[in-house]
PDB file of C-alpha atoms in Angstrom:
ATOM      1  CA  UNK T1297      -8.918  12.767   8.728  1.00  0.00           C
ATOM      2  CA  UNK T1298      -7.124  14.355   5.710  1.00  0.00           C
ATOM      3  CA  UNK T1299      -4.303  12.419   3.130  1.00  0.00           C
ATOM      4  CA  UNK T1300      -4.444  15.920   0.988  1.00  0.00           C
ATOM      5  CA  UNK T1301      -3.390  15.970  -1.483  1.00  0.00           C
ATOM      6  CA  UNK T1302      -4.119  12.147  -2.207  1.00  0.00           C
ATOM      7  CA  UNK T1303      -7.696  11.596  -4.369  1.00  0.00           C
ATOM      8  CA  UNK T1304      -9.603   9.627  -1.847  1.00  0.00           C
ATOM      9  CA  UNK T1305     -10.932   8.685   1.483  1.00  0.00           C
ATOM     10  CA  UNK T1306     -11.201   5.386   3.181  1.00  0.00           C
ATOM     11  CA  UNK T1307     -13.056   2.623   1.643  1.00  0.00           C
ATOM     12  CA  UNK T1308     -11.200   4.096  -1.373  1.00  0.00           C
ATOM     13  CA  UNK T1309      -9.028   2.469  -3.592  1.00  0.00           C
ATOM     14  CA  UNK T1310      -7.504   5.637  -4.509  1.00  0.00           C
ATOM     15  CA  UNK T1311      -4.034   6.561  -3.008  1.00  0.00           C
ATOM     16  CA  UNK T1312      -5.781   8.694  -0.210  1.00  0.00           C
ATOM     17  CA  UNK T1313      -7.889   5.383   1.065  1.00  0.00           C
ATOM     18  CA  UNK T1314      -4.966   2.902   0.843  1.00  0.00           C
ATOM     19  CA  UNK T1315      -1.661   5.052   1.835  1.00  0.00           C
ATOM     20  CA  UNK T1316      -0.759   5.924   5.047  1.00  0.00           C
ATOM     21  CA  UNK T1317       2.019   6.876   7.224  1.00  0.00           C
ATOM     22  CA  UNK T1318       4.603   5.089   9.322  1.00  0.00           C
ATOM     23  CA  UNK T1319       7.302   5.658  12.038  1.00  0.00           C
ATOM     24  CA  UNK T1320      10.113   3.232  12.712  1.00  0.00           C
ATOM     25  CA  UNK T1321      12.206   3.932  15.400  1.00  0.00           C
ATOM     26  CA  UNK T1322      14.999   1.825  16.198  1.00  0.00           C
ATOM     27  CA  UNK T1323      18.722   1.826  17.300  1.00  0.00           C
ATOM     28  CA  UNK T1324      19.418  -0.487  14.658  1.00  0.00           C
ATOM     29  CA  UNK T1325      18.655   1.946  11.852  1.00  0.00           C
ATOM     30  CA  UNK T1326      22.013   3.839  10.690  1.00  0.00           C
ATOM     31  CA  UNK T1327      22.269   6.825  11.741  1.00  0.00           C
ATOM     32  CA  UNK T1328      22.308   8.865   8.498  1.00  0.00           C
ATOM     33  CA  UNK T1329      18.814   7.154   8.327  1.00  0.00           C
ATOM     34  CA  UNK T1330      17.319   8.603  11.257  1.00  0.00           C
ATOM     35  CA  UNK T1331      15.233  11.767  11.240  1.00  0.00           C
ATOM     36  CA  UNK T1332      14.858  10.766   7.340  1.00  0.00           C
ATOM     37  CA  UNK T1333      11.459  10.474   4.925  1.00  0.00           C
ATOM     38  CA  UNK T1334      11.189   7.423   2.344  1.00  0.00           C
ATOM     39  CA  UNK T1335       8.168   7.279  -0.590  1.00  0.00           C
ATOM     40  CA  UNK T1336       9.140   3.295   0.450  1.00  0.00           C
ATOM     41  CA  UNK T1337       5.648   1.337  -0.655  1.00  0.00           C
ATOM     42  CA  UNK T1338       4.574  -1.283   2.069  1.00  0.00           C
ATOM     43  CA  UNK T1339       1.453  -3.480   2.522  1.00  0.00           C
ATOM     44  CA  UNK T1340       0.720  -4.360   6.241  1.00  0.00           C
ATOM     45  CA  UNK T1341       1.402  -8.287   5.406  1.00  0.00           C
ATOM     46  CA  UNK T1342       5.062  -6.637   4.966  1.00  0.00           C
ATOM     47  CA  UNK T1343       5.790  -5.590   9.212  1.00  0.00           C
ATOM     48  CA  UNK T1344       4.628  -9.120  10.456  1.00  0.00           C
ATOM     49  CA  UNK T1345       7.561 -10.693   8.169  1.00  0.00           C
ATOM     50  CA  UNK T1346       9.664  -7.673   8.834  1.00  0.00           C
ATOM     51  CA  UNK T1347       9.253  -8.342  12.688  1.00  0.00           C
ATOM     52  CA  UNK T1348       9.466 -11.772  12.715  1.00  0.00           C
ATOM     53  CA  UNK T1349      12.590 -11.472  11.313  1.00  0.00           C
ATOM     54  CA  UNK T1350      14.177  -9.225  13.210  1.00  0.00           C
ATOM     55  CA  UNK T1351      13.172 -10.985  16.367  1.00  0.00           C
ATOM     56  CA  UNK T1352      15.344 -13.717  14.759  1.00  0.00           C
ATOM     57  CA  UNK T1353      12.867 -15.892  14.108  1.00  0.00           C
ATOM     58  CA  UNK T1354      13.375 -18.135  10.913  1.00  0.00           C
ATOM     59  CA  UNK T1355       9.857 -19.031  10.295  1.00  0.00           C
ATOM     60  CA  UNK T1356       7.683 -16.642  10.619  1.00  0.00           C
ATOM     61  CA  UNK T1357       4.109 -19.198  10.022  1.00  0.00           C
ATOM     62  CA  UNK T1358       3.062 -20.110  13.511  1.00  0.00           C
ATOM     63  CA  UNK T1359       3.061 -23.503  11.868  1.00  0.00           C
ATOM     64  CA  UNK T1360       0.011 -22.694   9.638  1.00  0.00           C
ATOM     65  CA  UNK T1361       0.597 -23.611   6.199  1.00  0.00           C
ATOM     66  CA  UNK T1362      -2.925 -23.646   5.174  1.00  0.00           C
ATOM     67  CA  UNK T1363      -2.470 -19.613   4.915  1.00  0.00           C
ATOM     68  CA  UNK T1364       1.104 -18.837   3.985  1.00  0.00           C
ATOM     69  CA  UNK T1365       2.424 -15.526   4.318  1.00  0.00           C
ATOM     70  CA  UNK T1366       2.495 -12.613   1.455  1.00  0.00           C
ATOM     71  CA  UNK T1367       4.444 -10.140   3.483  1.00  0.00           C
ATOM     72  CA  UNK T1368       8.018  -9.496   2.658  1.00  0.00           C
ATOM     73  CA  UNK T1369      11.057  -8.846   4.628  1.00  0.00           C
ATOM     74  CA  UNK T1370      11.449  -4.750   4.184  1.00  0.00           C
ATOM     75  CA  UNK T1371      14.391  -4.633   6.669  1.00  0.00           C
ATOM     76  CA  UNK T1372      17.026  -4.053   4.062  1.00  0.00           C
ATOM     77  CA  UNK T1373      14.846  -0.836   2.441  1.00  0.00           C
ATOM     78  CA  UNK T1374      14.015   0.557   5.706  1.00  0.00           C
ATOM     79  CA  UNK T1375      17.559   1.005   6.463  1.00  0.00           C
ATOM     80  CA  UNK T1376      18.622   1.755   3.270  1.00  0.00           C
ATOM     81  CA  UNK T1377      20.884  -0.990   2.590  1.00  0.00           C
ATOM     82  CA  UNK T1378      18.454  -0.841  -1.095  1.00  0.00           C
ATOM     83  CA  UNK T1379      16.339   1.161  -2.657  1.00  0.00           C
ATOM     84  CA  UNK T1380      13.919  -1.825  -3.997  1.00  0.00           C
ATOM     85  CA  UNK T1381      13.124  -5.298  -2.836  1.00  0.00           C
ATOM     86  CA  UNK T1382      11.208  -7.915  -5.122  1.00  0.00           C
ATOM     87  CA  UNK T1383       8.003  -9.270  -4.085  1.00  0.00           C
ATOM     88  CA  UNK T1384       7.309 -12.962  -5.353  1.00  0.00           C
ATOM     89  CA  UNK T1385       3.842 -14.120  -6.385  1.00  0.00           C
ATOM     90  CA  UNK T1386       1.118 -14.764  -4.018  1.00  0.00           C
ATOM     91  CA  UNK T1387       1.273 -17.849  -1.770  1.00  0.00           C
ATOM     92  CA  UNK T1388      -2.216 -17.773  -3.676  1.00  0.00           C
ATOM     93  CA  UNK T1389      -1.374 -16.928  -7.331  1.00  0.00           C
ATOM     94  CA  UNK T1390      -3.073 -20.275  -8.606  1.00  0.00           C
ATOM     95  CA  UNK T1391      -6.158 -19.316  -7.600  1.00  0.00           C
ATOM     96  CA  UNK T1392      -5.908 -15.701  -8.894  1.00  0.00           C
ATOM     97  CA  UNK T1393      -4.061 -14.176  -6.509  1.00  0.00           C
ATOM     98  CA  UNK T1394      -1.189 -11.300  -7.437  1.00  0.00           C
ATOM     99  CA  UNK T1395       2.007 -12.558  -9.509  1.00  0.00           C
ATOM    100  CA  UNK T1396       5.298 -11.574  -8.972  1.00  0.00           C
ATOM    101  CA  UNK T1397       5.548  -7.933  -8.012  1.00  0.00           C
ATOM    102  CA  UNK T1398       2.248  -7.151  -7.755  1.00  0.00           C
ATOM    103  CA  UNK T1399      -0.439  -5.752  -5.039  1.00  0.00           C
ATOM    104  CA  UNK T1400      -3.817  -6.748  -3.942  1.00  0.00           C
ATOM    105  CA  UNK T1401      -4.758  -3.679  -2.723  1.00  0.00           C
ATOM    106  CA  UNK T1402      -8.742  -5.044  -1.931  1.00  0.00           C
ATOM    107  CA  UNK T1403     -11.719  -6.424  -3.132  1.00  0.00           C
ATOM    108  CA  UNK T1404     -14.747  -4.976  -2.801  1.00  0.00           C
ATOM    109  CA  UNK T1405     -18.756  -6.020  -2.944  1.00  0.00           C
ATOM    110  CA  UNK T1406     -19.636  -7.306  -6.547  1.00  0.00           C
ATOM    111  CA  UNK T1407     -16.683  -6.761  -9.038  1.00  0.00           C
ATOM    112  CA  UNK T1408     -14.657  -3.611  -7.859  1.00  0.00           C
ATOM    113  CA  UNK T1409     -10.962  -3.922  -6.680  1.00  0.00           C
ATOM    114  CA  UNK T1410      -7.348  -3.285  -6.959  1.00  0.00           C
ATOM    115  CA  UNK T1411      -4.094  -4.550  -8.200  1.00  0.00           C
ATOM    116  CA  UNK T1412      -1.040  -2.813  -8.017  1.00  0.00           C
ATOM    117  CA  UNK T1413       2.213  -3.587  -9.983  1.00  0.00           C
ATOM    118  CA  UNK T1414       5.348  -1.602 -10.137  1.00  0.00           C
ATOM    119  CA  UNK T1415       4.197   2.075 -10.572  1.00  0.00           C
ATOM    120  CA  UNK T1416       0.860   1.343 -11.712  1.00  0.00           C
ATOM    121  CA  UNK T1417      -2.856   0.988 -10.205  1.00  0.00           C
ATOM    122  CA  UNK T1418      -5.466  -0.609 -11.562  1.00  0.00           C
ATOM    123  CA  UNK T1419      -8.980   0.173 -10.143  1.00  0.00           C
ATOM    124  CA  UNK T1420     -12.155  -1.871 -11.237  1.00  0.00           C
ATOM    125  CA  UNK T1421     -15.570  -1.427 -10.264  1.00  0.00           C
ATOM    126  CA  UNK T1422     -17.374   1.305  -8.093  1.00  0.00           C
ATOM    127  CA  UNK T1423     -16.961   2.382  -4.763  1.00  0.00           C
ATOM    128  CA  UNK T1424     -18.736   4.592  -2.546  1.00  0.00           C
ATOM    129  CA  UNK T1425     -19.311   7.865  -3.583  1.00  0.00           C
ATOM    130  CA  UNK T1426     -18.246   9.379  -0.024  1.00  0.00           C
ATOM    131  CA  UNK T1427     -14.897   8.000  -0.739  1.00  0.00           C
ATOM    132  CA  UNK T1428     -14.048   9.413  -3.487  1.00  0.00           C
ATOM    133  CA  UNK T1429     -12.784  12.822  -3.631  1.00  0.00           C
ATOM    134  CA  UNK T1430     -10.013  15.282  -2.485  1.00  0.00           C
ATOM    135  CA  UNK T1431     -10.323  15.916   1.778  1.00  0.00           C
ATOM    136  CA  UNK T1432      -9.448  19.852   3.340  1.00  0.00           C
ATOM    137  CA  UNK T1433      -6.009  20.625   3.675  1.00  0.00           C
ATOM    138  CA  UNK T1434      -6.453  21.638   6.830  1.00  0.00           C
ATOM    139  CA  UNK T1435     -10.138  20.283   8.025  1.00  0.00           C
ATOM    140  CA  UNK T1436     -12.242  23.795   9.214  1.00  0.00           C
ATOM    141  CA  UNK T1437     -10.399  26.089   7.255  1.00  0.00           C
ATOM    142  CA  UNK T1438      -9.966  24.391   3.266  1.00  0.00           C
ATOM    143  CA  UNK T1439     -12.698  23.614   0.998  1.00  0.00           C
ATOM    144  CA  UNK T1440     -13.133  20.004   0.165  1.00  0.00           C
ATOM    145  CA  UNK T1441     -13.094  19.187  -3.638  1.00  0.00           C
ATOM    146  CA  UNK T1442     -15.854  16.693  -5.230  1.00  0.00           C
ATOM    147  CA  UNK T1443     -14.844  13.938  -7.175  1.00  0.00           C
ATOM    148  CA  UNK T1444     -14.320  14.748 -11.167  1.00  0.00           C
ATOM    149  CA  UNK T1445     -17.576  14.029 -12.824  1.00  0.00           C
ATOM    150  CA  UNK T1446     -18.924  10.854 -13.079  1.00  0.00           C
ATOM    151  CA  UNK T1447     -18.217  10.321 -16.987  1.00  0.00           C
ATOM    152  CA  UNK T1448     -14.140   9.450 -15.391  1.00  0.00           C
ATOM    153  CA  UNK T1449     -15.920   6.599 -12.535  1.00  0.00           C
ATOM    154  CA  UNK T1450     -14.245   3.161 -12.974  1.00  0.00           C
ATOM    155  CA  UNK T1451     -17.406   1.684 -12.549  1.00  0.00           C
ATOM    156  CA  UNK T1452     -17.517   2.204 -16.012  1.00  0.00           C
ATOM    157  CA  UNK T1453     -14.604   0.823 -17.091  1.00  0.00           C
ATOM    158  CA  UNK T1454     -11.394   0.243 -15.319  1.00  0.00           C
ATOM    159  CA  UNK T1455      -9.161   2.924 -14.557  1.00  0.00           C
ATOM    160  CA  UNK T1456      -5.325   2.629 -15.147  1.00  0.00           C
ATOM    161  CA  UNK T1457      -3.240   5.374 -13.049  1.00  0.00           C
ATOM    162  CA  UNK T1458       0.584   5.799 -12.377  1.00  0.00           C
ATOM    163  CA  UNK T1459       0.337   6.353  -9.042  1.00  0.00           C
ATOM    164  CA  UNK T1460       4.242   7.573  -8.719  1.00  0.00           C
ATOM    165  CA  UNK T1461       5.125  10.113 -11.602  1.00  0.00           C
TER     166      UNK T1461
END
């Protein structure tokens, strides 16, 4: 599979291992929003609350407290009503979960992982060399690029991108 021209591959903590695509389709989307594209940033957590919702459910826990949920309700930016919802701190912040606004994006074996806040990425630790990397435009008929050279790995040391601008 290709996410040209995101850096990465899955397994990757890079924008081309962690974003993805998504459809909604839905008669209660406006219709100046159908047939649109959004940059909108989800985590999966974010549809089960999102769904539950909608359904008209008001709690959304299956009665399982032990294991809150992290997902927010994206109704409002999926049909445009804003352009930005807040996300509060992990149900798990106390024990080093994400704050306020921020992403867990993954942890990995040993020390490697990522946190996401606002329009930045924060990558720690190595991953697999397979993941990392720029995929064919079009697979058959595009060259694949290598990773840059390993003196820019966040095994290293962390890496800090802006993973909008």
């Amino acid at each position: 599979s290709s996410n040209f021209p995101l850096r990465g591959f899955k397994y990757s903590y890079f924008e081309g291992g962690v974003r993805g695509f998504a459809m909604v389709h839905s008669p209660l989307l406006p219709k100046w929003r159908r047939g649109s594209k959004s940059r909108i940033l989800l985590h999966v957590t974010d549809w089960y609350v999102t769904f539950c919702k909608l359904a008209g459910l008001k709690d959304c826990s299956d009665n399982f407290h032990d294991a809150p949920l992290d997902g927010v309700d994206a109704w409002k930016l999926l049909n445009g009503d804003t352009d930005d919802i807040k996300r509060p701190a992990s149900s798990w912040e106390s024990h080093g979960g994400p704050g306020e606004d921020e992403l867990m994006l993954g942890v990995g074996q040993g020390n490697s992982g990522a946190l996401r806040k606002g329009d930045l990425k924060l990558i720690v630790g190595g991953q697999r060399p397979e993941a990392d990397g720029w995929s064919a435009q079009y697979p058959g008929s595009t060259p694949a690029h290598p990773a840059p050279k390993a003196t820019i790995s966040c095994k290293e040391r962390p890496c800090l991108f802006n993973i909008t601008g």
